[in-house]
Amino acid sequence: MTKKEIAALLDQAARTAQAVPQMAAANLISLSEAYEIQWECIDLRLKRGEKITGHKLGFTSRAKMIQMGVSDLIWGILTDQMELTPGAQVDLTQWIHPRVEPEIAFRVSENIDREISREELPQFIDSMAAALEIIDSRYEDFKFSLEDVVADNCSSTGYVVGDWHPLSMDISDLKIDFLENDQLVDTATSAAILDDPLLSILALSRLAEQSRVTIEKGQVIFAGAATAAHYMQPGNRYSTTIERLGTVGFSVQ
Ligand code: OOG
Ligand code: MG
């Protein structure tokens, strides 16, 4: 199969909520080709009128690497079609086997088109917020190789961002609680994300420079989940409460 054909199948799997088999190994897809397929998938979304609203890092915590058996940092794209309002009611039938995970979100205040340093962060990021990400692998049984998950836009499918707070340079030990119907499902510290979630922004800036992509002012950056993701059940509410950032959540019909 060509890269375009793989992208078309992944796009159709997402639109019809029908899982497909993994394709990277059988088609000898390299990691850089997987990113090309990811961008083909994004192009199909842009042609339908979607807009890029953000960038997400994946596998920045051991909890996620262990859950999914993949240990390299990955980069995916968020669009306006994926954004939910806090407190929204979502319908699970639009997805294949959706999971939810707690995230820390950052807001970009100045275009990033090169690798930036930790000291430069306040020039490029003005705010941060508690967030949740909904991921829905387009592959059967939610199983994939590194190349397969990258081609599939890193399972991106939905996200919700809570109230914005001014950027703090000291967020390496915030308590992150992940709740289902107000009961604790999992808990972690933000140190689980690369020892300091701010480092995820630096990693993204490095990848963006390599790929000649600009992270644009107004877009969001998701640092990657600190806990494993959790399958969603009808009738339940999901939320995260992050120290100093507050609570955000949504419910399932
Ligand atoms: C891939 C997406 C990983 C994260 O926060 O680590 C991710 C997946 O687990 O399906 O979003
Ligand atoms: Mg995530």
PDB file of N, CA and C in Angstrom, residues 75 108 110-125 199-216 221:
ATOM      1  N   TRP A  75       4.487  12.615  18.555  1.00  0.00           N
ATOM      2  CA  TRP A  75       3.889  13.943  18.356  1.00  0.00           C
ATOM      3  C   TRP A  75       2.663  13.812  17.462  1.00  0.00           C
ATOM      4  N   VAL A 108       0.161  28.663  23.617  1.00  0.00           N
ATOM      5  CA  VAL A 108       1.286  29.285  22.912  1.00  0.00           C
ATOM      6  C   VAL A 108       0.970  30.769  22.705  1.00  0.00           C
ATOM      7  N   GLU A 110       3.431  32.984  21.349  1.00  0.00           N
ATOM      8  CA  GLU A 110       4.298  33.490  20.262  1.00  0.00           C
ATOM      9  C   GLU A 110       4.687  32.283  19.408  1.00  0.00           C
ATOM     10  N   ASN A 111       4.688  32.450  18.074  1.00  0.00           N
ATOM     11  CA  ASN A 111       5.018  31.322  17.195  1.00  0.00           C
ATOM     12  C   ASN A 111       6.346  30.664  17.596  1.00  0.00           C
ATOM     13  N   ILE A 112       6.358  29.334  17.577  1.00  0.00           N
ATOM     14  CA  ILE A 112       7.594  28.581  17.866  1.00  0.00           C
ATOM     15  C   ILE A 112       8.001  27.868  16.577  1.00  0.00           C
ATOM     16  N   ASP A 113       9.150  28.245  16.001  1.00  0.00           N
ATOM     17  CA  ASP A 113       9.590  27.585  14.764  1.00  0.00           C
ATOM     18  C   ASP A 113      11.034  27.115  14.866  1.00  0.00           C
ATOM     19  N   ARG A 114      11.526  27.028  16.118  1.00  0.00           N
ATOM     20  CA  ARG A 114      12.894  26.539  16.323  1.00  0.00           C
ATOM     21  C   ARG A 114      12.959  25.959  17.727  1.00  0.00           C
ATOM     22  N   GLU A 115      14.040  25.219  18.007  1.00  0.00           N
ATOM     23  CA  GLU A 115      14.206  24.660  19.344  1.00  0.00           C
ATOM     24  C   GLU A 115      14.386  25.805  20.341  1.00  0.00           C
ATOM     25  N   ILE A 116      13.620  25.793  21.415  1.00  0.00           N
ATOM     26  CA  ILE A 116      13.755  26.851  22.415  1.00  0.00           C
ATOM     27  C   ILE A 116      14.307  26.262  23.720  1.00  0.00           C
ATOM     28  N   SER A 117      14.814  27.126  24.576  1.00  0.00           N
ATOM     29  CA  SER A 117      15.403  26.673  25.843  1.00  0.00           C
ATOM     30  C   SER A 117      14.405  26.903  26.968  1.00  0.00           C
ATOM     31  N   ARG A 118      14.675  26.292  28.118  1.00  0.00           N
ATOM     32  CA  ARG A 118      13.782  26.428  29.266  1.00  0.00           C
ATOM     33  C   ARG A 118      13.648  27.897  29.668  1.00  0.00           C
ATOM     34  N   GLU A 119      14.757  28.631  29.630  1.00  0.00           N
ATOM     35  CA  GLU A 119      14.746  30.037  30.033  1.00  0.00           C
ATOM     36  C   GLU A 119      13.858  30.871  29.100  1.00  0.00           C
ATOM     37  N   GLU A 120      13.753  30.432  27.840  1.00  0.00           N
ATOM     38  CA  GLU A 120      12.962  31.212  26.868  1.00  0.00           C
ATOM     39  C   GLU A 120      11.459  30.941  26.962  1.00  0.00           C
ATOM     40  N   LEU A 121      11.076  29.910  27.725  1.00  0.00           N
ATOM     41  CA  LEU A 121       9.664  29.496  27.719  1.00  0.00           C
ATOM     42  C   LEU A 121       8.669  30.636  27.958  1.00  0.00           C
ATOM     43  N   PRO A 122       8.915  31.532  28.937  1.00  0.00           N
ATOM     44  CA  PRO A 122       7.917  32.587  29.172  1.00  0.00           C
ATOM     45  C   PRO A 122       7.690  33.504  27.973  1.00  0.00           C
ATOM     46  N   GLN A 123       8.636  33.531  27.016  1.00  0.00           N
ATOM     47  CA  GLN A 123       8.413  34.336  25.798  1.00  0.00           C
ATOM     48  C   GLN A 123       7.441  33.664  24.835  1.00  0.00           C
ATOM     49  N   PHE A 124       7.248  32.350  25.006  1.00  0.00           N
ATOM     50  CA  PHE A 124       6.462  31.588  24.026  1.00  0.00           C
ATOM     51  C   PHE A 124       5.177  30.984  24.581  1.00  0.00           C
ATOM     52  N   ILE A 125       5.098  30.848  25.901  1.00  0.00           N
ATOM     53  CA  ILE A 125       3.942  30.204  26.536  1.00  0.00           C
ATOM     54  C   ILE A 125       3.438  31.158  27.614  1.00  0.00           C
ATOM     55  N   LEU A 199       9.418  20.319  30.055  1.00  0.00           N
ATOM     56  CA  LEU A 199      10.368  19.745  29.094  1.00  0.00           C
ATOM     57  C   LEU A 199       9.660  19.219  27.846  1.00  0.00           C
ATOM     58  N   SER A 200       8.356  18.919  27.976  1.00  0.00           N
ATOM     59  CA  SER A 200       7.620  18.442  26.802  1.00  0.00           C
ATOM     60  C   SER A 200       7.533  19.547  25.747  1.00  0.00           C
ATOM     61  N   ILE A 201       7.451  20.794  26.196  1.00  0.00           N
ATOM     62  CA  ILE A 201       7.373  21.909  25.230  1.00  0.00           C
ATOM     63  C   ILE A 201       8.708  22.028  24.495  1.00  0.00           C
ATOM     64  N   LEU A 202       9.794  21.869  25.238  1.00  0.00           N
ATOM     65  CA  LEU A 202      11.119  21.949  24.604  1.00  0.00           C
ATOM     66  C   LEU A 202      11.289  20.807  23.591  1.00  0.00           C
ATOM     67  N   ALA A 203      10.826  19.609  23.971  1.00  0.00           N
ATOM     68  CA  ALA A 203      10.921  18.460  23.051  1.00  0.00           C
ATOM     69  C   ALA A 203      10.111  18.735  21.787  1.00  0.00           C
ATOM     70  N   LEU A 204       8.909  19.299  21.956  1.00  0.00           N
ATOM     71  CA  LEU A 204       8.087  19.613  20.783  1.00  0.00           C
ATOM     72  C   LEU A 204       8.769  20.655  19.895  1.00  0.00           C
ATOM     73  N   SER A 205       9.400  21.651  20.510  1.00  0.00           N
ATOM     74  CA  SER A 205      10.059  22.696  19.714  1.00  0.00           C
ATOM     75  C   SER A 205      11.188  22.087  18.877  1.00  0.00           C
ATOM     76  N   ARG A 206      11.867  21.091  19.471  1.00  0.00           N
ATOM     77  CA  ARG A 206      12.955  20.420  18.737  1.00  0.00           C
ATOM     78  C   ARG A 206      12.383  19.660  17.536  1.00  0.00           C
ATOM     79  N   LEU A 207      11.299  18.905  17.764  1.00  0.00           N
ATOM     80  CA  LEU A 207      10.672  18.142  16.671  1.00  0.00           C
ATOM     81  C   LEU A 207      10.129  19.092  15.601  1.00  0.00           C
ATOM     82  N   ALA A 208       9.546  20.219  16.035  1.00  0.00           N
ATOM     83  CA  ALA A 208       8.961  21.169  15.085  1.00  0.00           C
ATOM     84  C   ALA A 208      10.055  21.755  14.195  1.00  0.00           C
ATOM     85  N   GLU A 209      11.197  22.090  14.803  1.00  0.00           N
ATOM     86  CA  GLU A 209      12.295  22.636  13.996  1.00  0.00           C
ATOM     87  C   GLU A 209      12.752  21.603  12.962  1.00  0.00           C
ATOM     88  N   GLN A 210      12.915  20.343  13.428  1.00  0.00           N
ATOM     89  CA  GLN A 210      13.365  19.289  12.499  1.00  0.00           C
ATOM     90  C   GLN A 210      12.396  19.128  11.331  1.00  0.00           C
ATOM     91  N   SER A 211      11.099  19.251  11.593  1.00  0.00           N
ATOM     92  CA  SER A 211      10.089  19.025  10.541  1.00  0.00           C
ATOM     93  C   SER A 211       9.666  20.311   9.853  1.00  0.00           C
ATOM     94  N   ARG A 212      10.268  21.413  10.220  1.00  0.00           N
ATOM     95  CA  ARG A 212       9.910  22.725   9.646  1.00  0.00           C
ATOM     96  C   ARG A 212       8.426  23.043   9.811  1.00  0.00           C
ATOM     97  N   VAL A 213       7.919  22.742  11.003  1.00  0.00           N
ATOM     98  CA  VAL A 213       6.522  23.065  11.322  1.00  0.00           C
ATOM     99  C   VAL A 213       6.542  24.195  12.346  1.00  0.00           C
ATOM    100  N   THR A 214       5.607  25.144  12.218  1.00  0.00           N
ATOM    101  CA  THR A 214       5.507  26.225  13.203  1.00  0.00           C
ATOM    102  C   THR A 214       4.389  25.906  14.187  1.00  0.00           C
ATOM    103  N   ILE A 215       4.700  25.970  15.468  1.00  0.00           N
ATOM    104  CA  ILE A 215       3.685  25.837  16.516  1.00  0.00           C
ATOM    105  C   ILE A 215       3.134  27.257  16.690  1.00  0.00           C
ATOM    106  N   GLU A 216       1.861  27.446  16.353  1.00  0.00           N
ATOM    107  CA  GLU A 216       1.373  28.819  16.207  1.00  0.00           C
ATOM    108  C   GLU A 216       0.780  29.408  17.471  1.00  0.00           C
ATOM    109  N   ILE A 221      -0.664  23.030  23.621  1.00  0.00           N
ATOM    110  CA  ILE A 221       0.294  21.918  23.638  1.00  0.00           C
ATOM    111  C   ILE A 221      -0.090  21.008  24.798  1.00  0.00           C
TER     112      ILE A 221
END
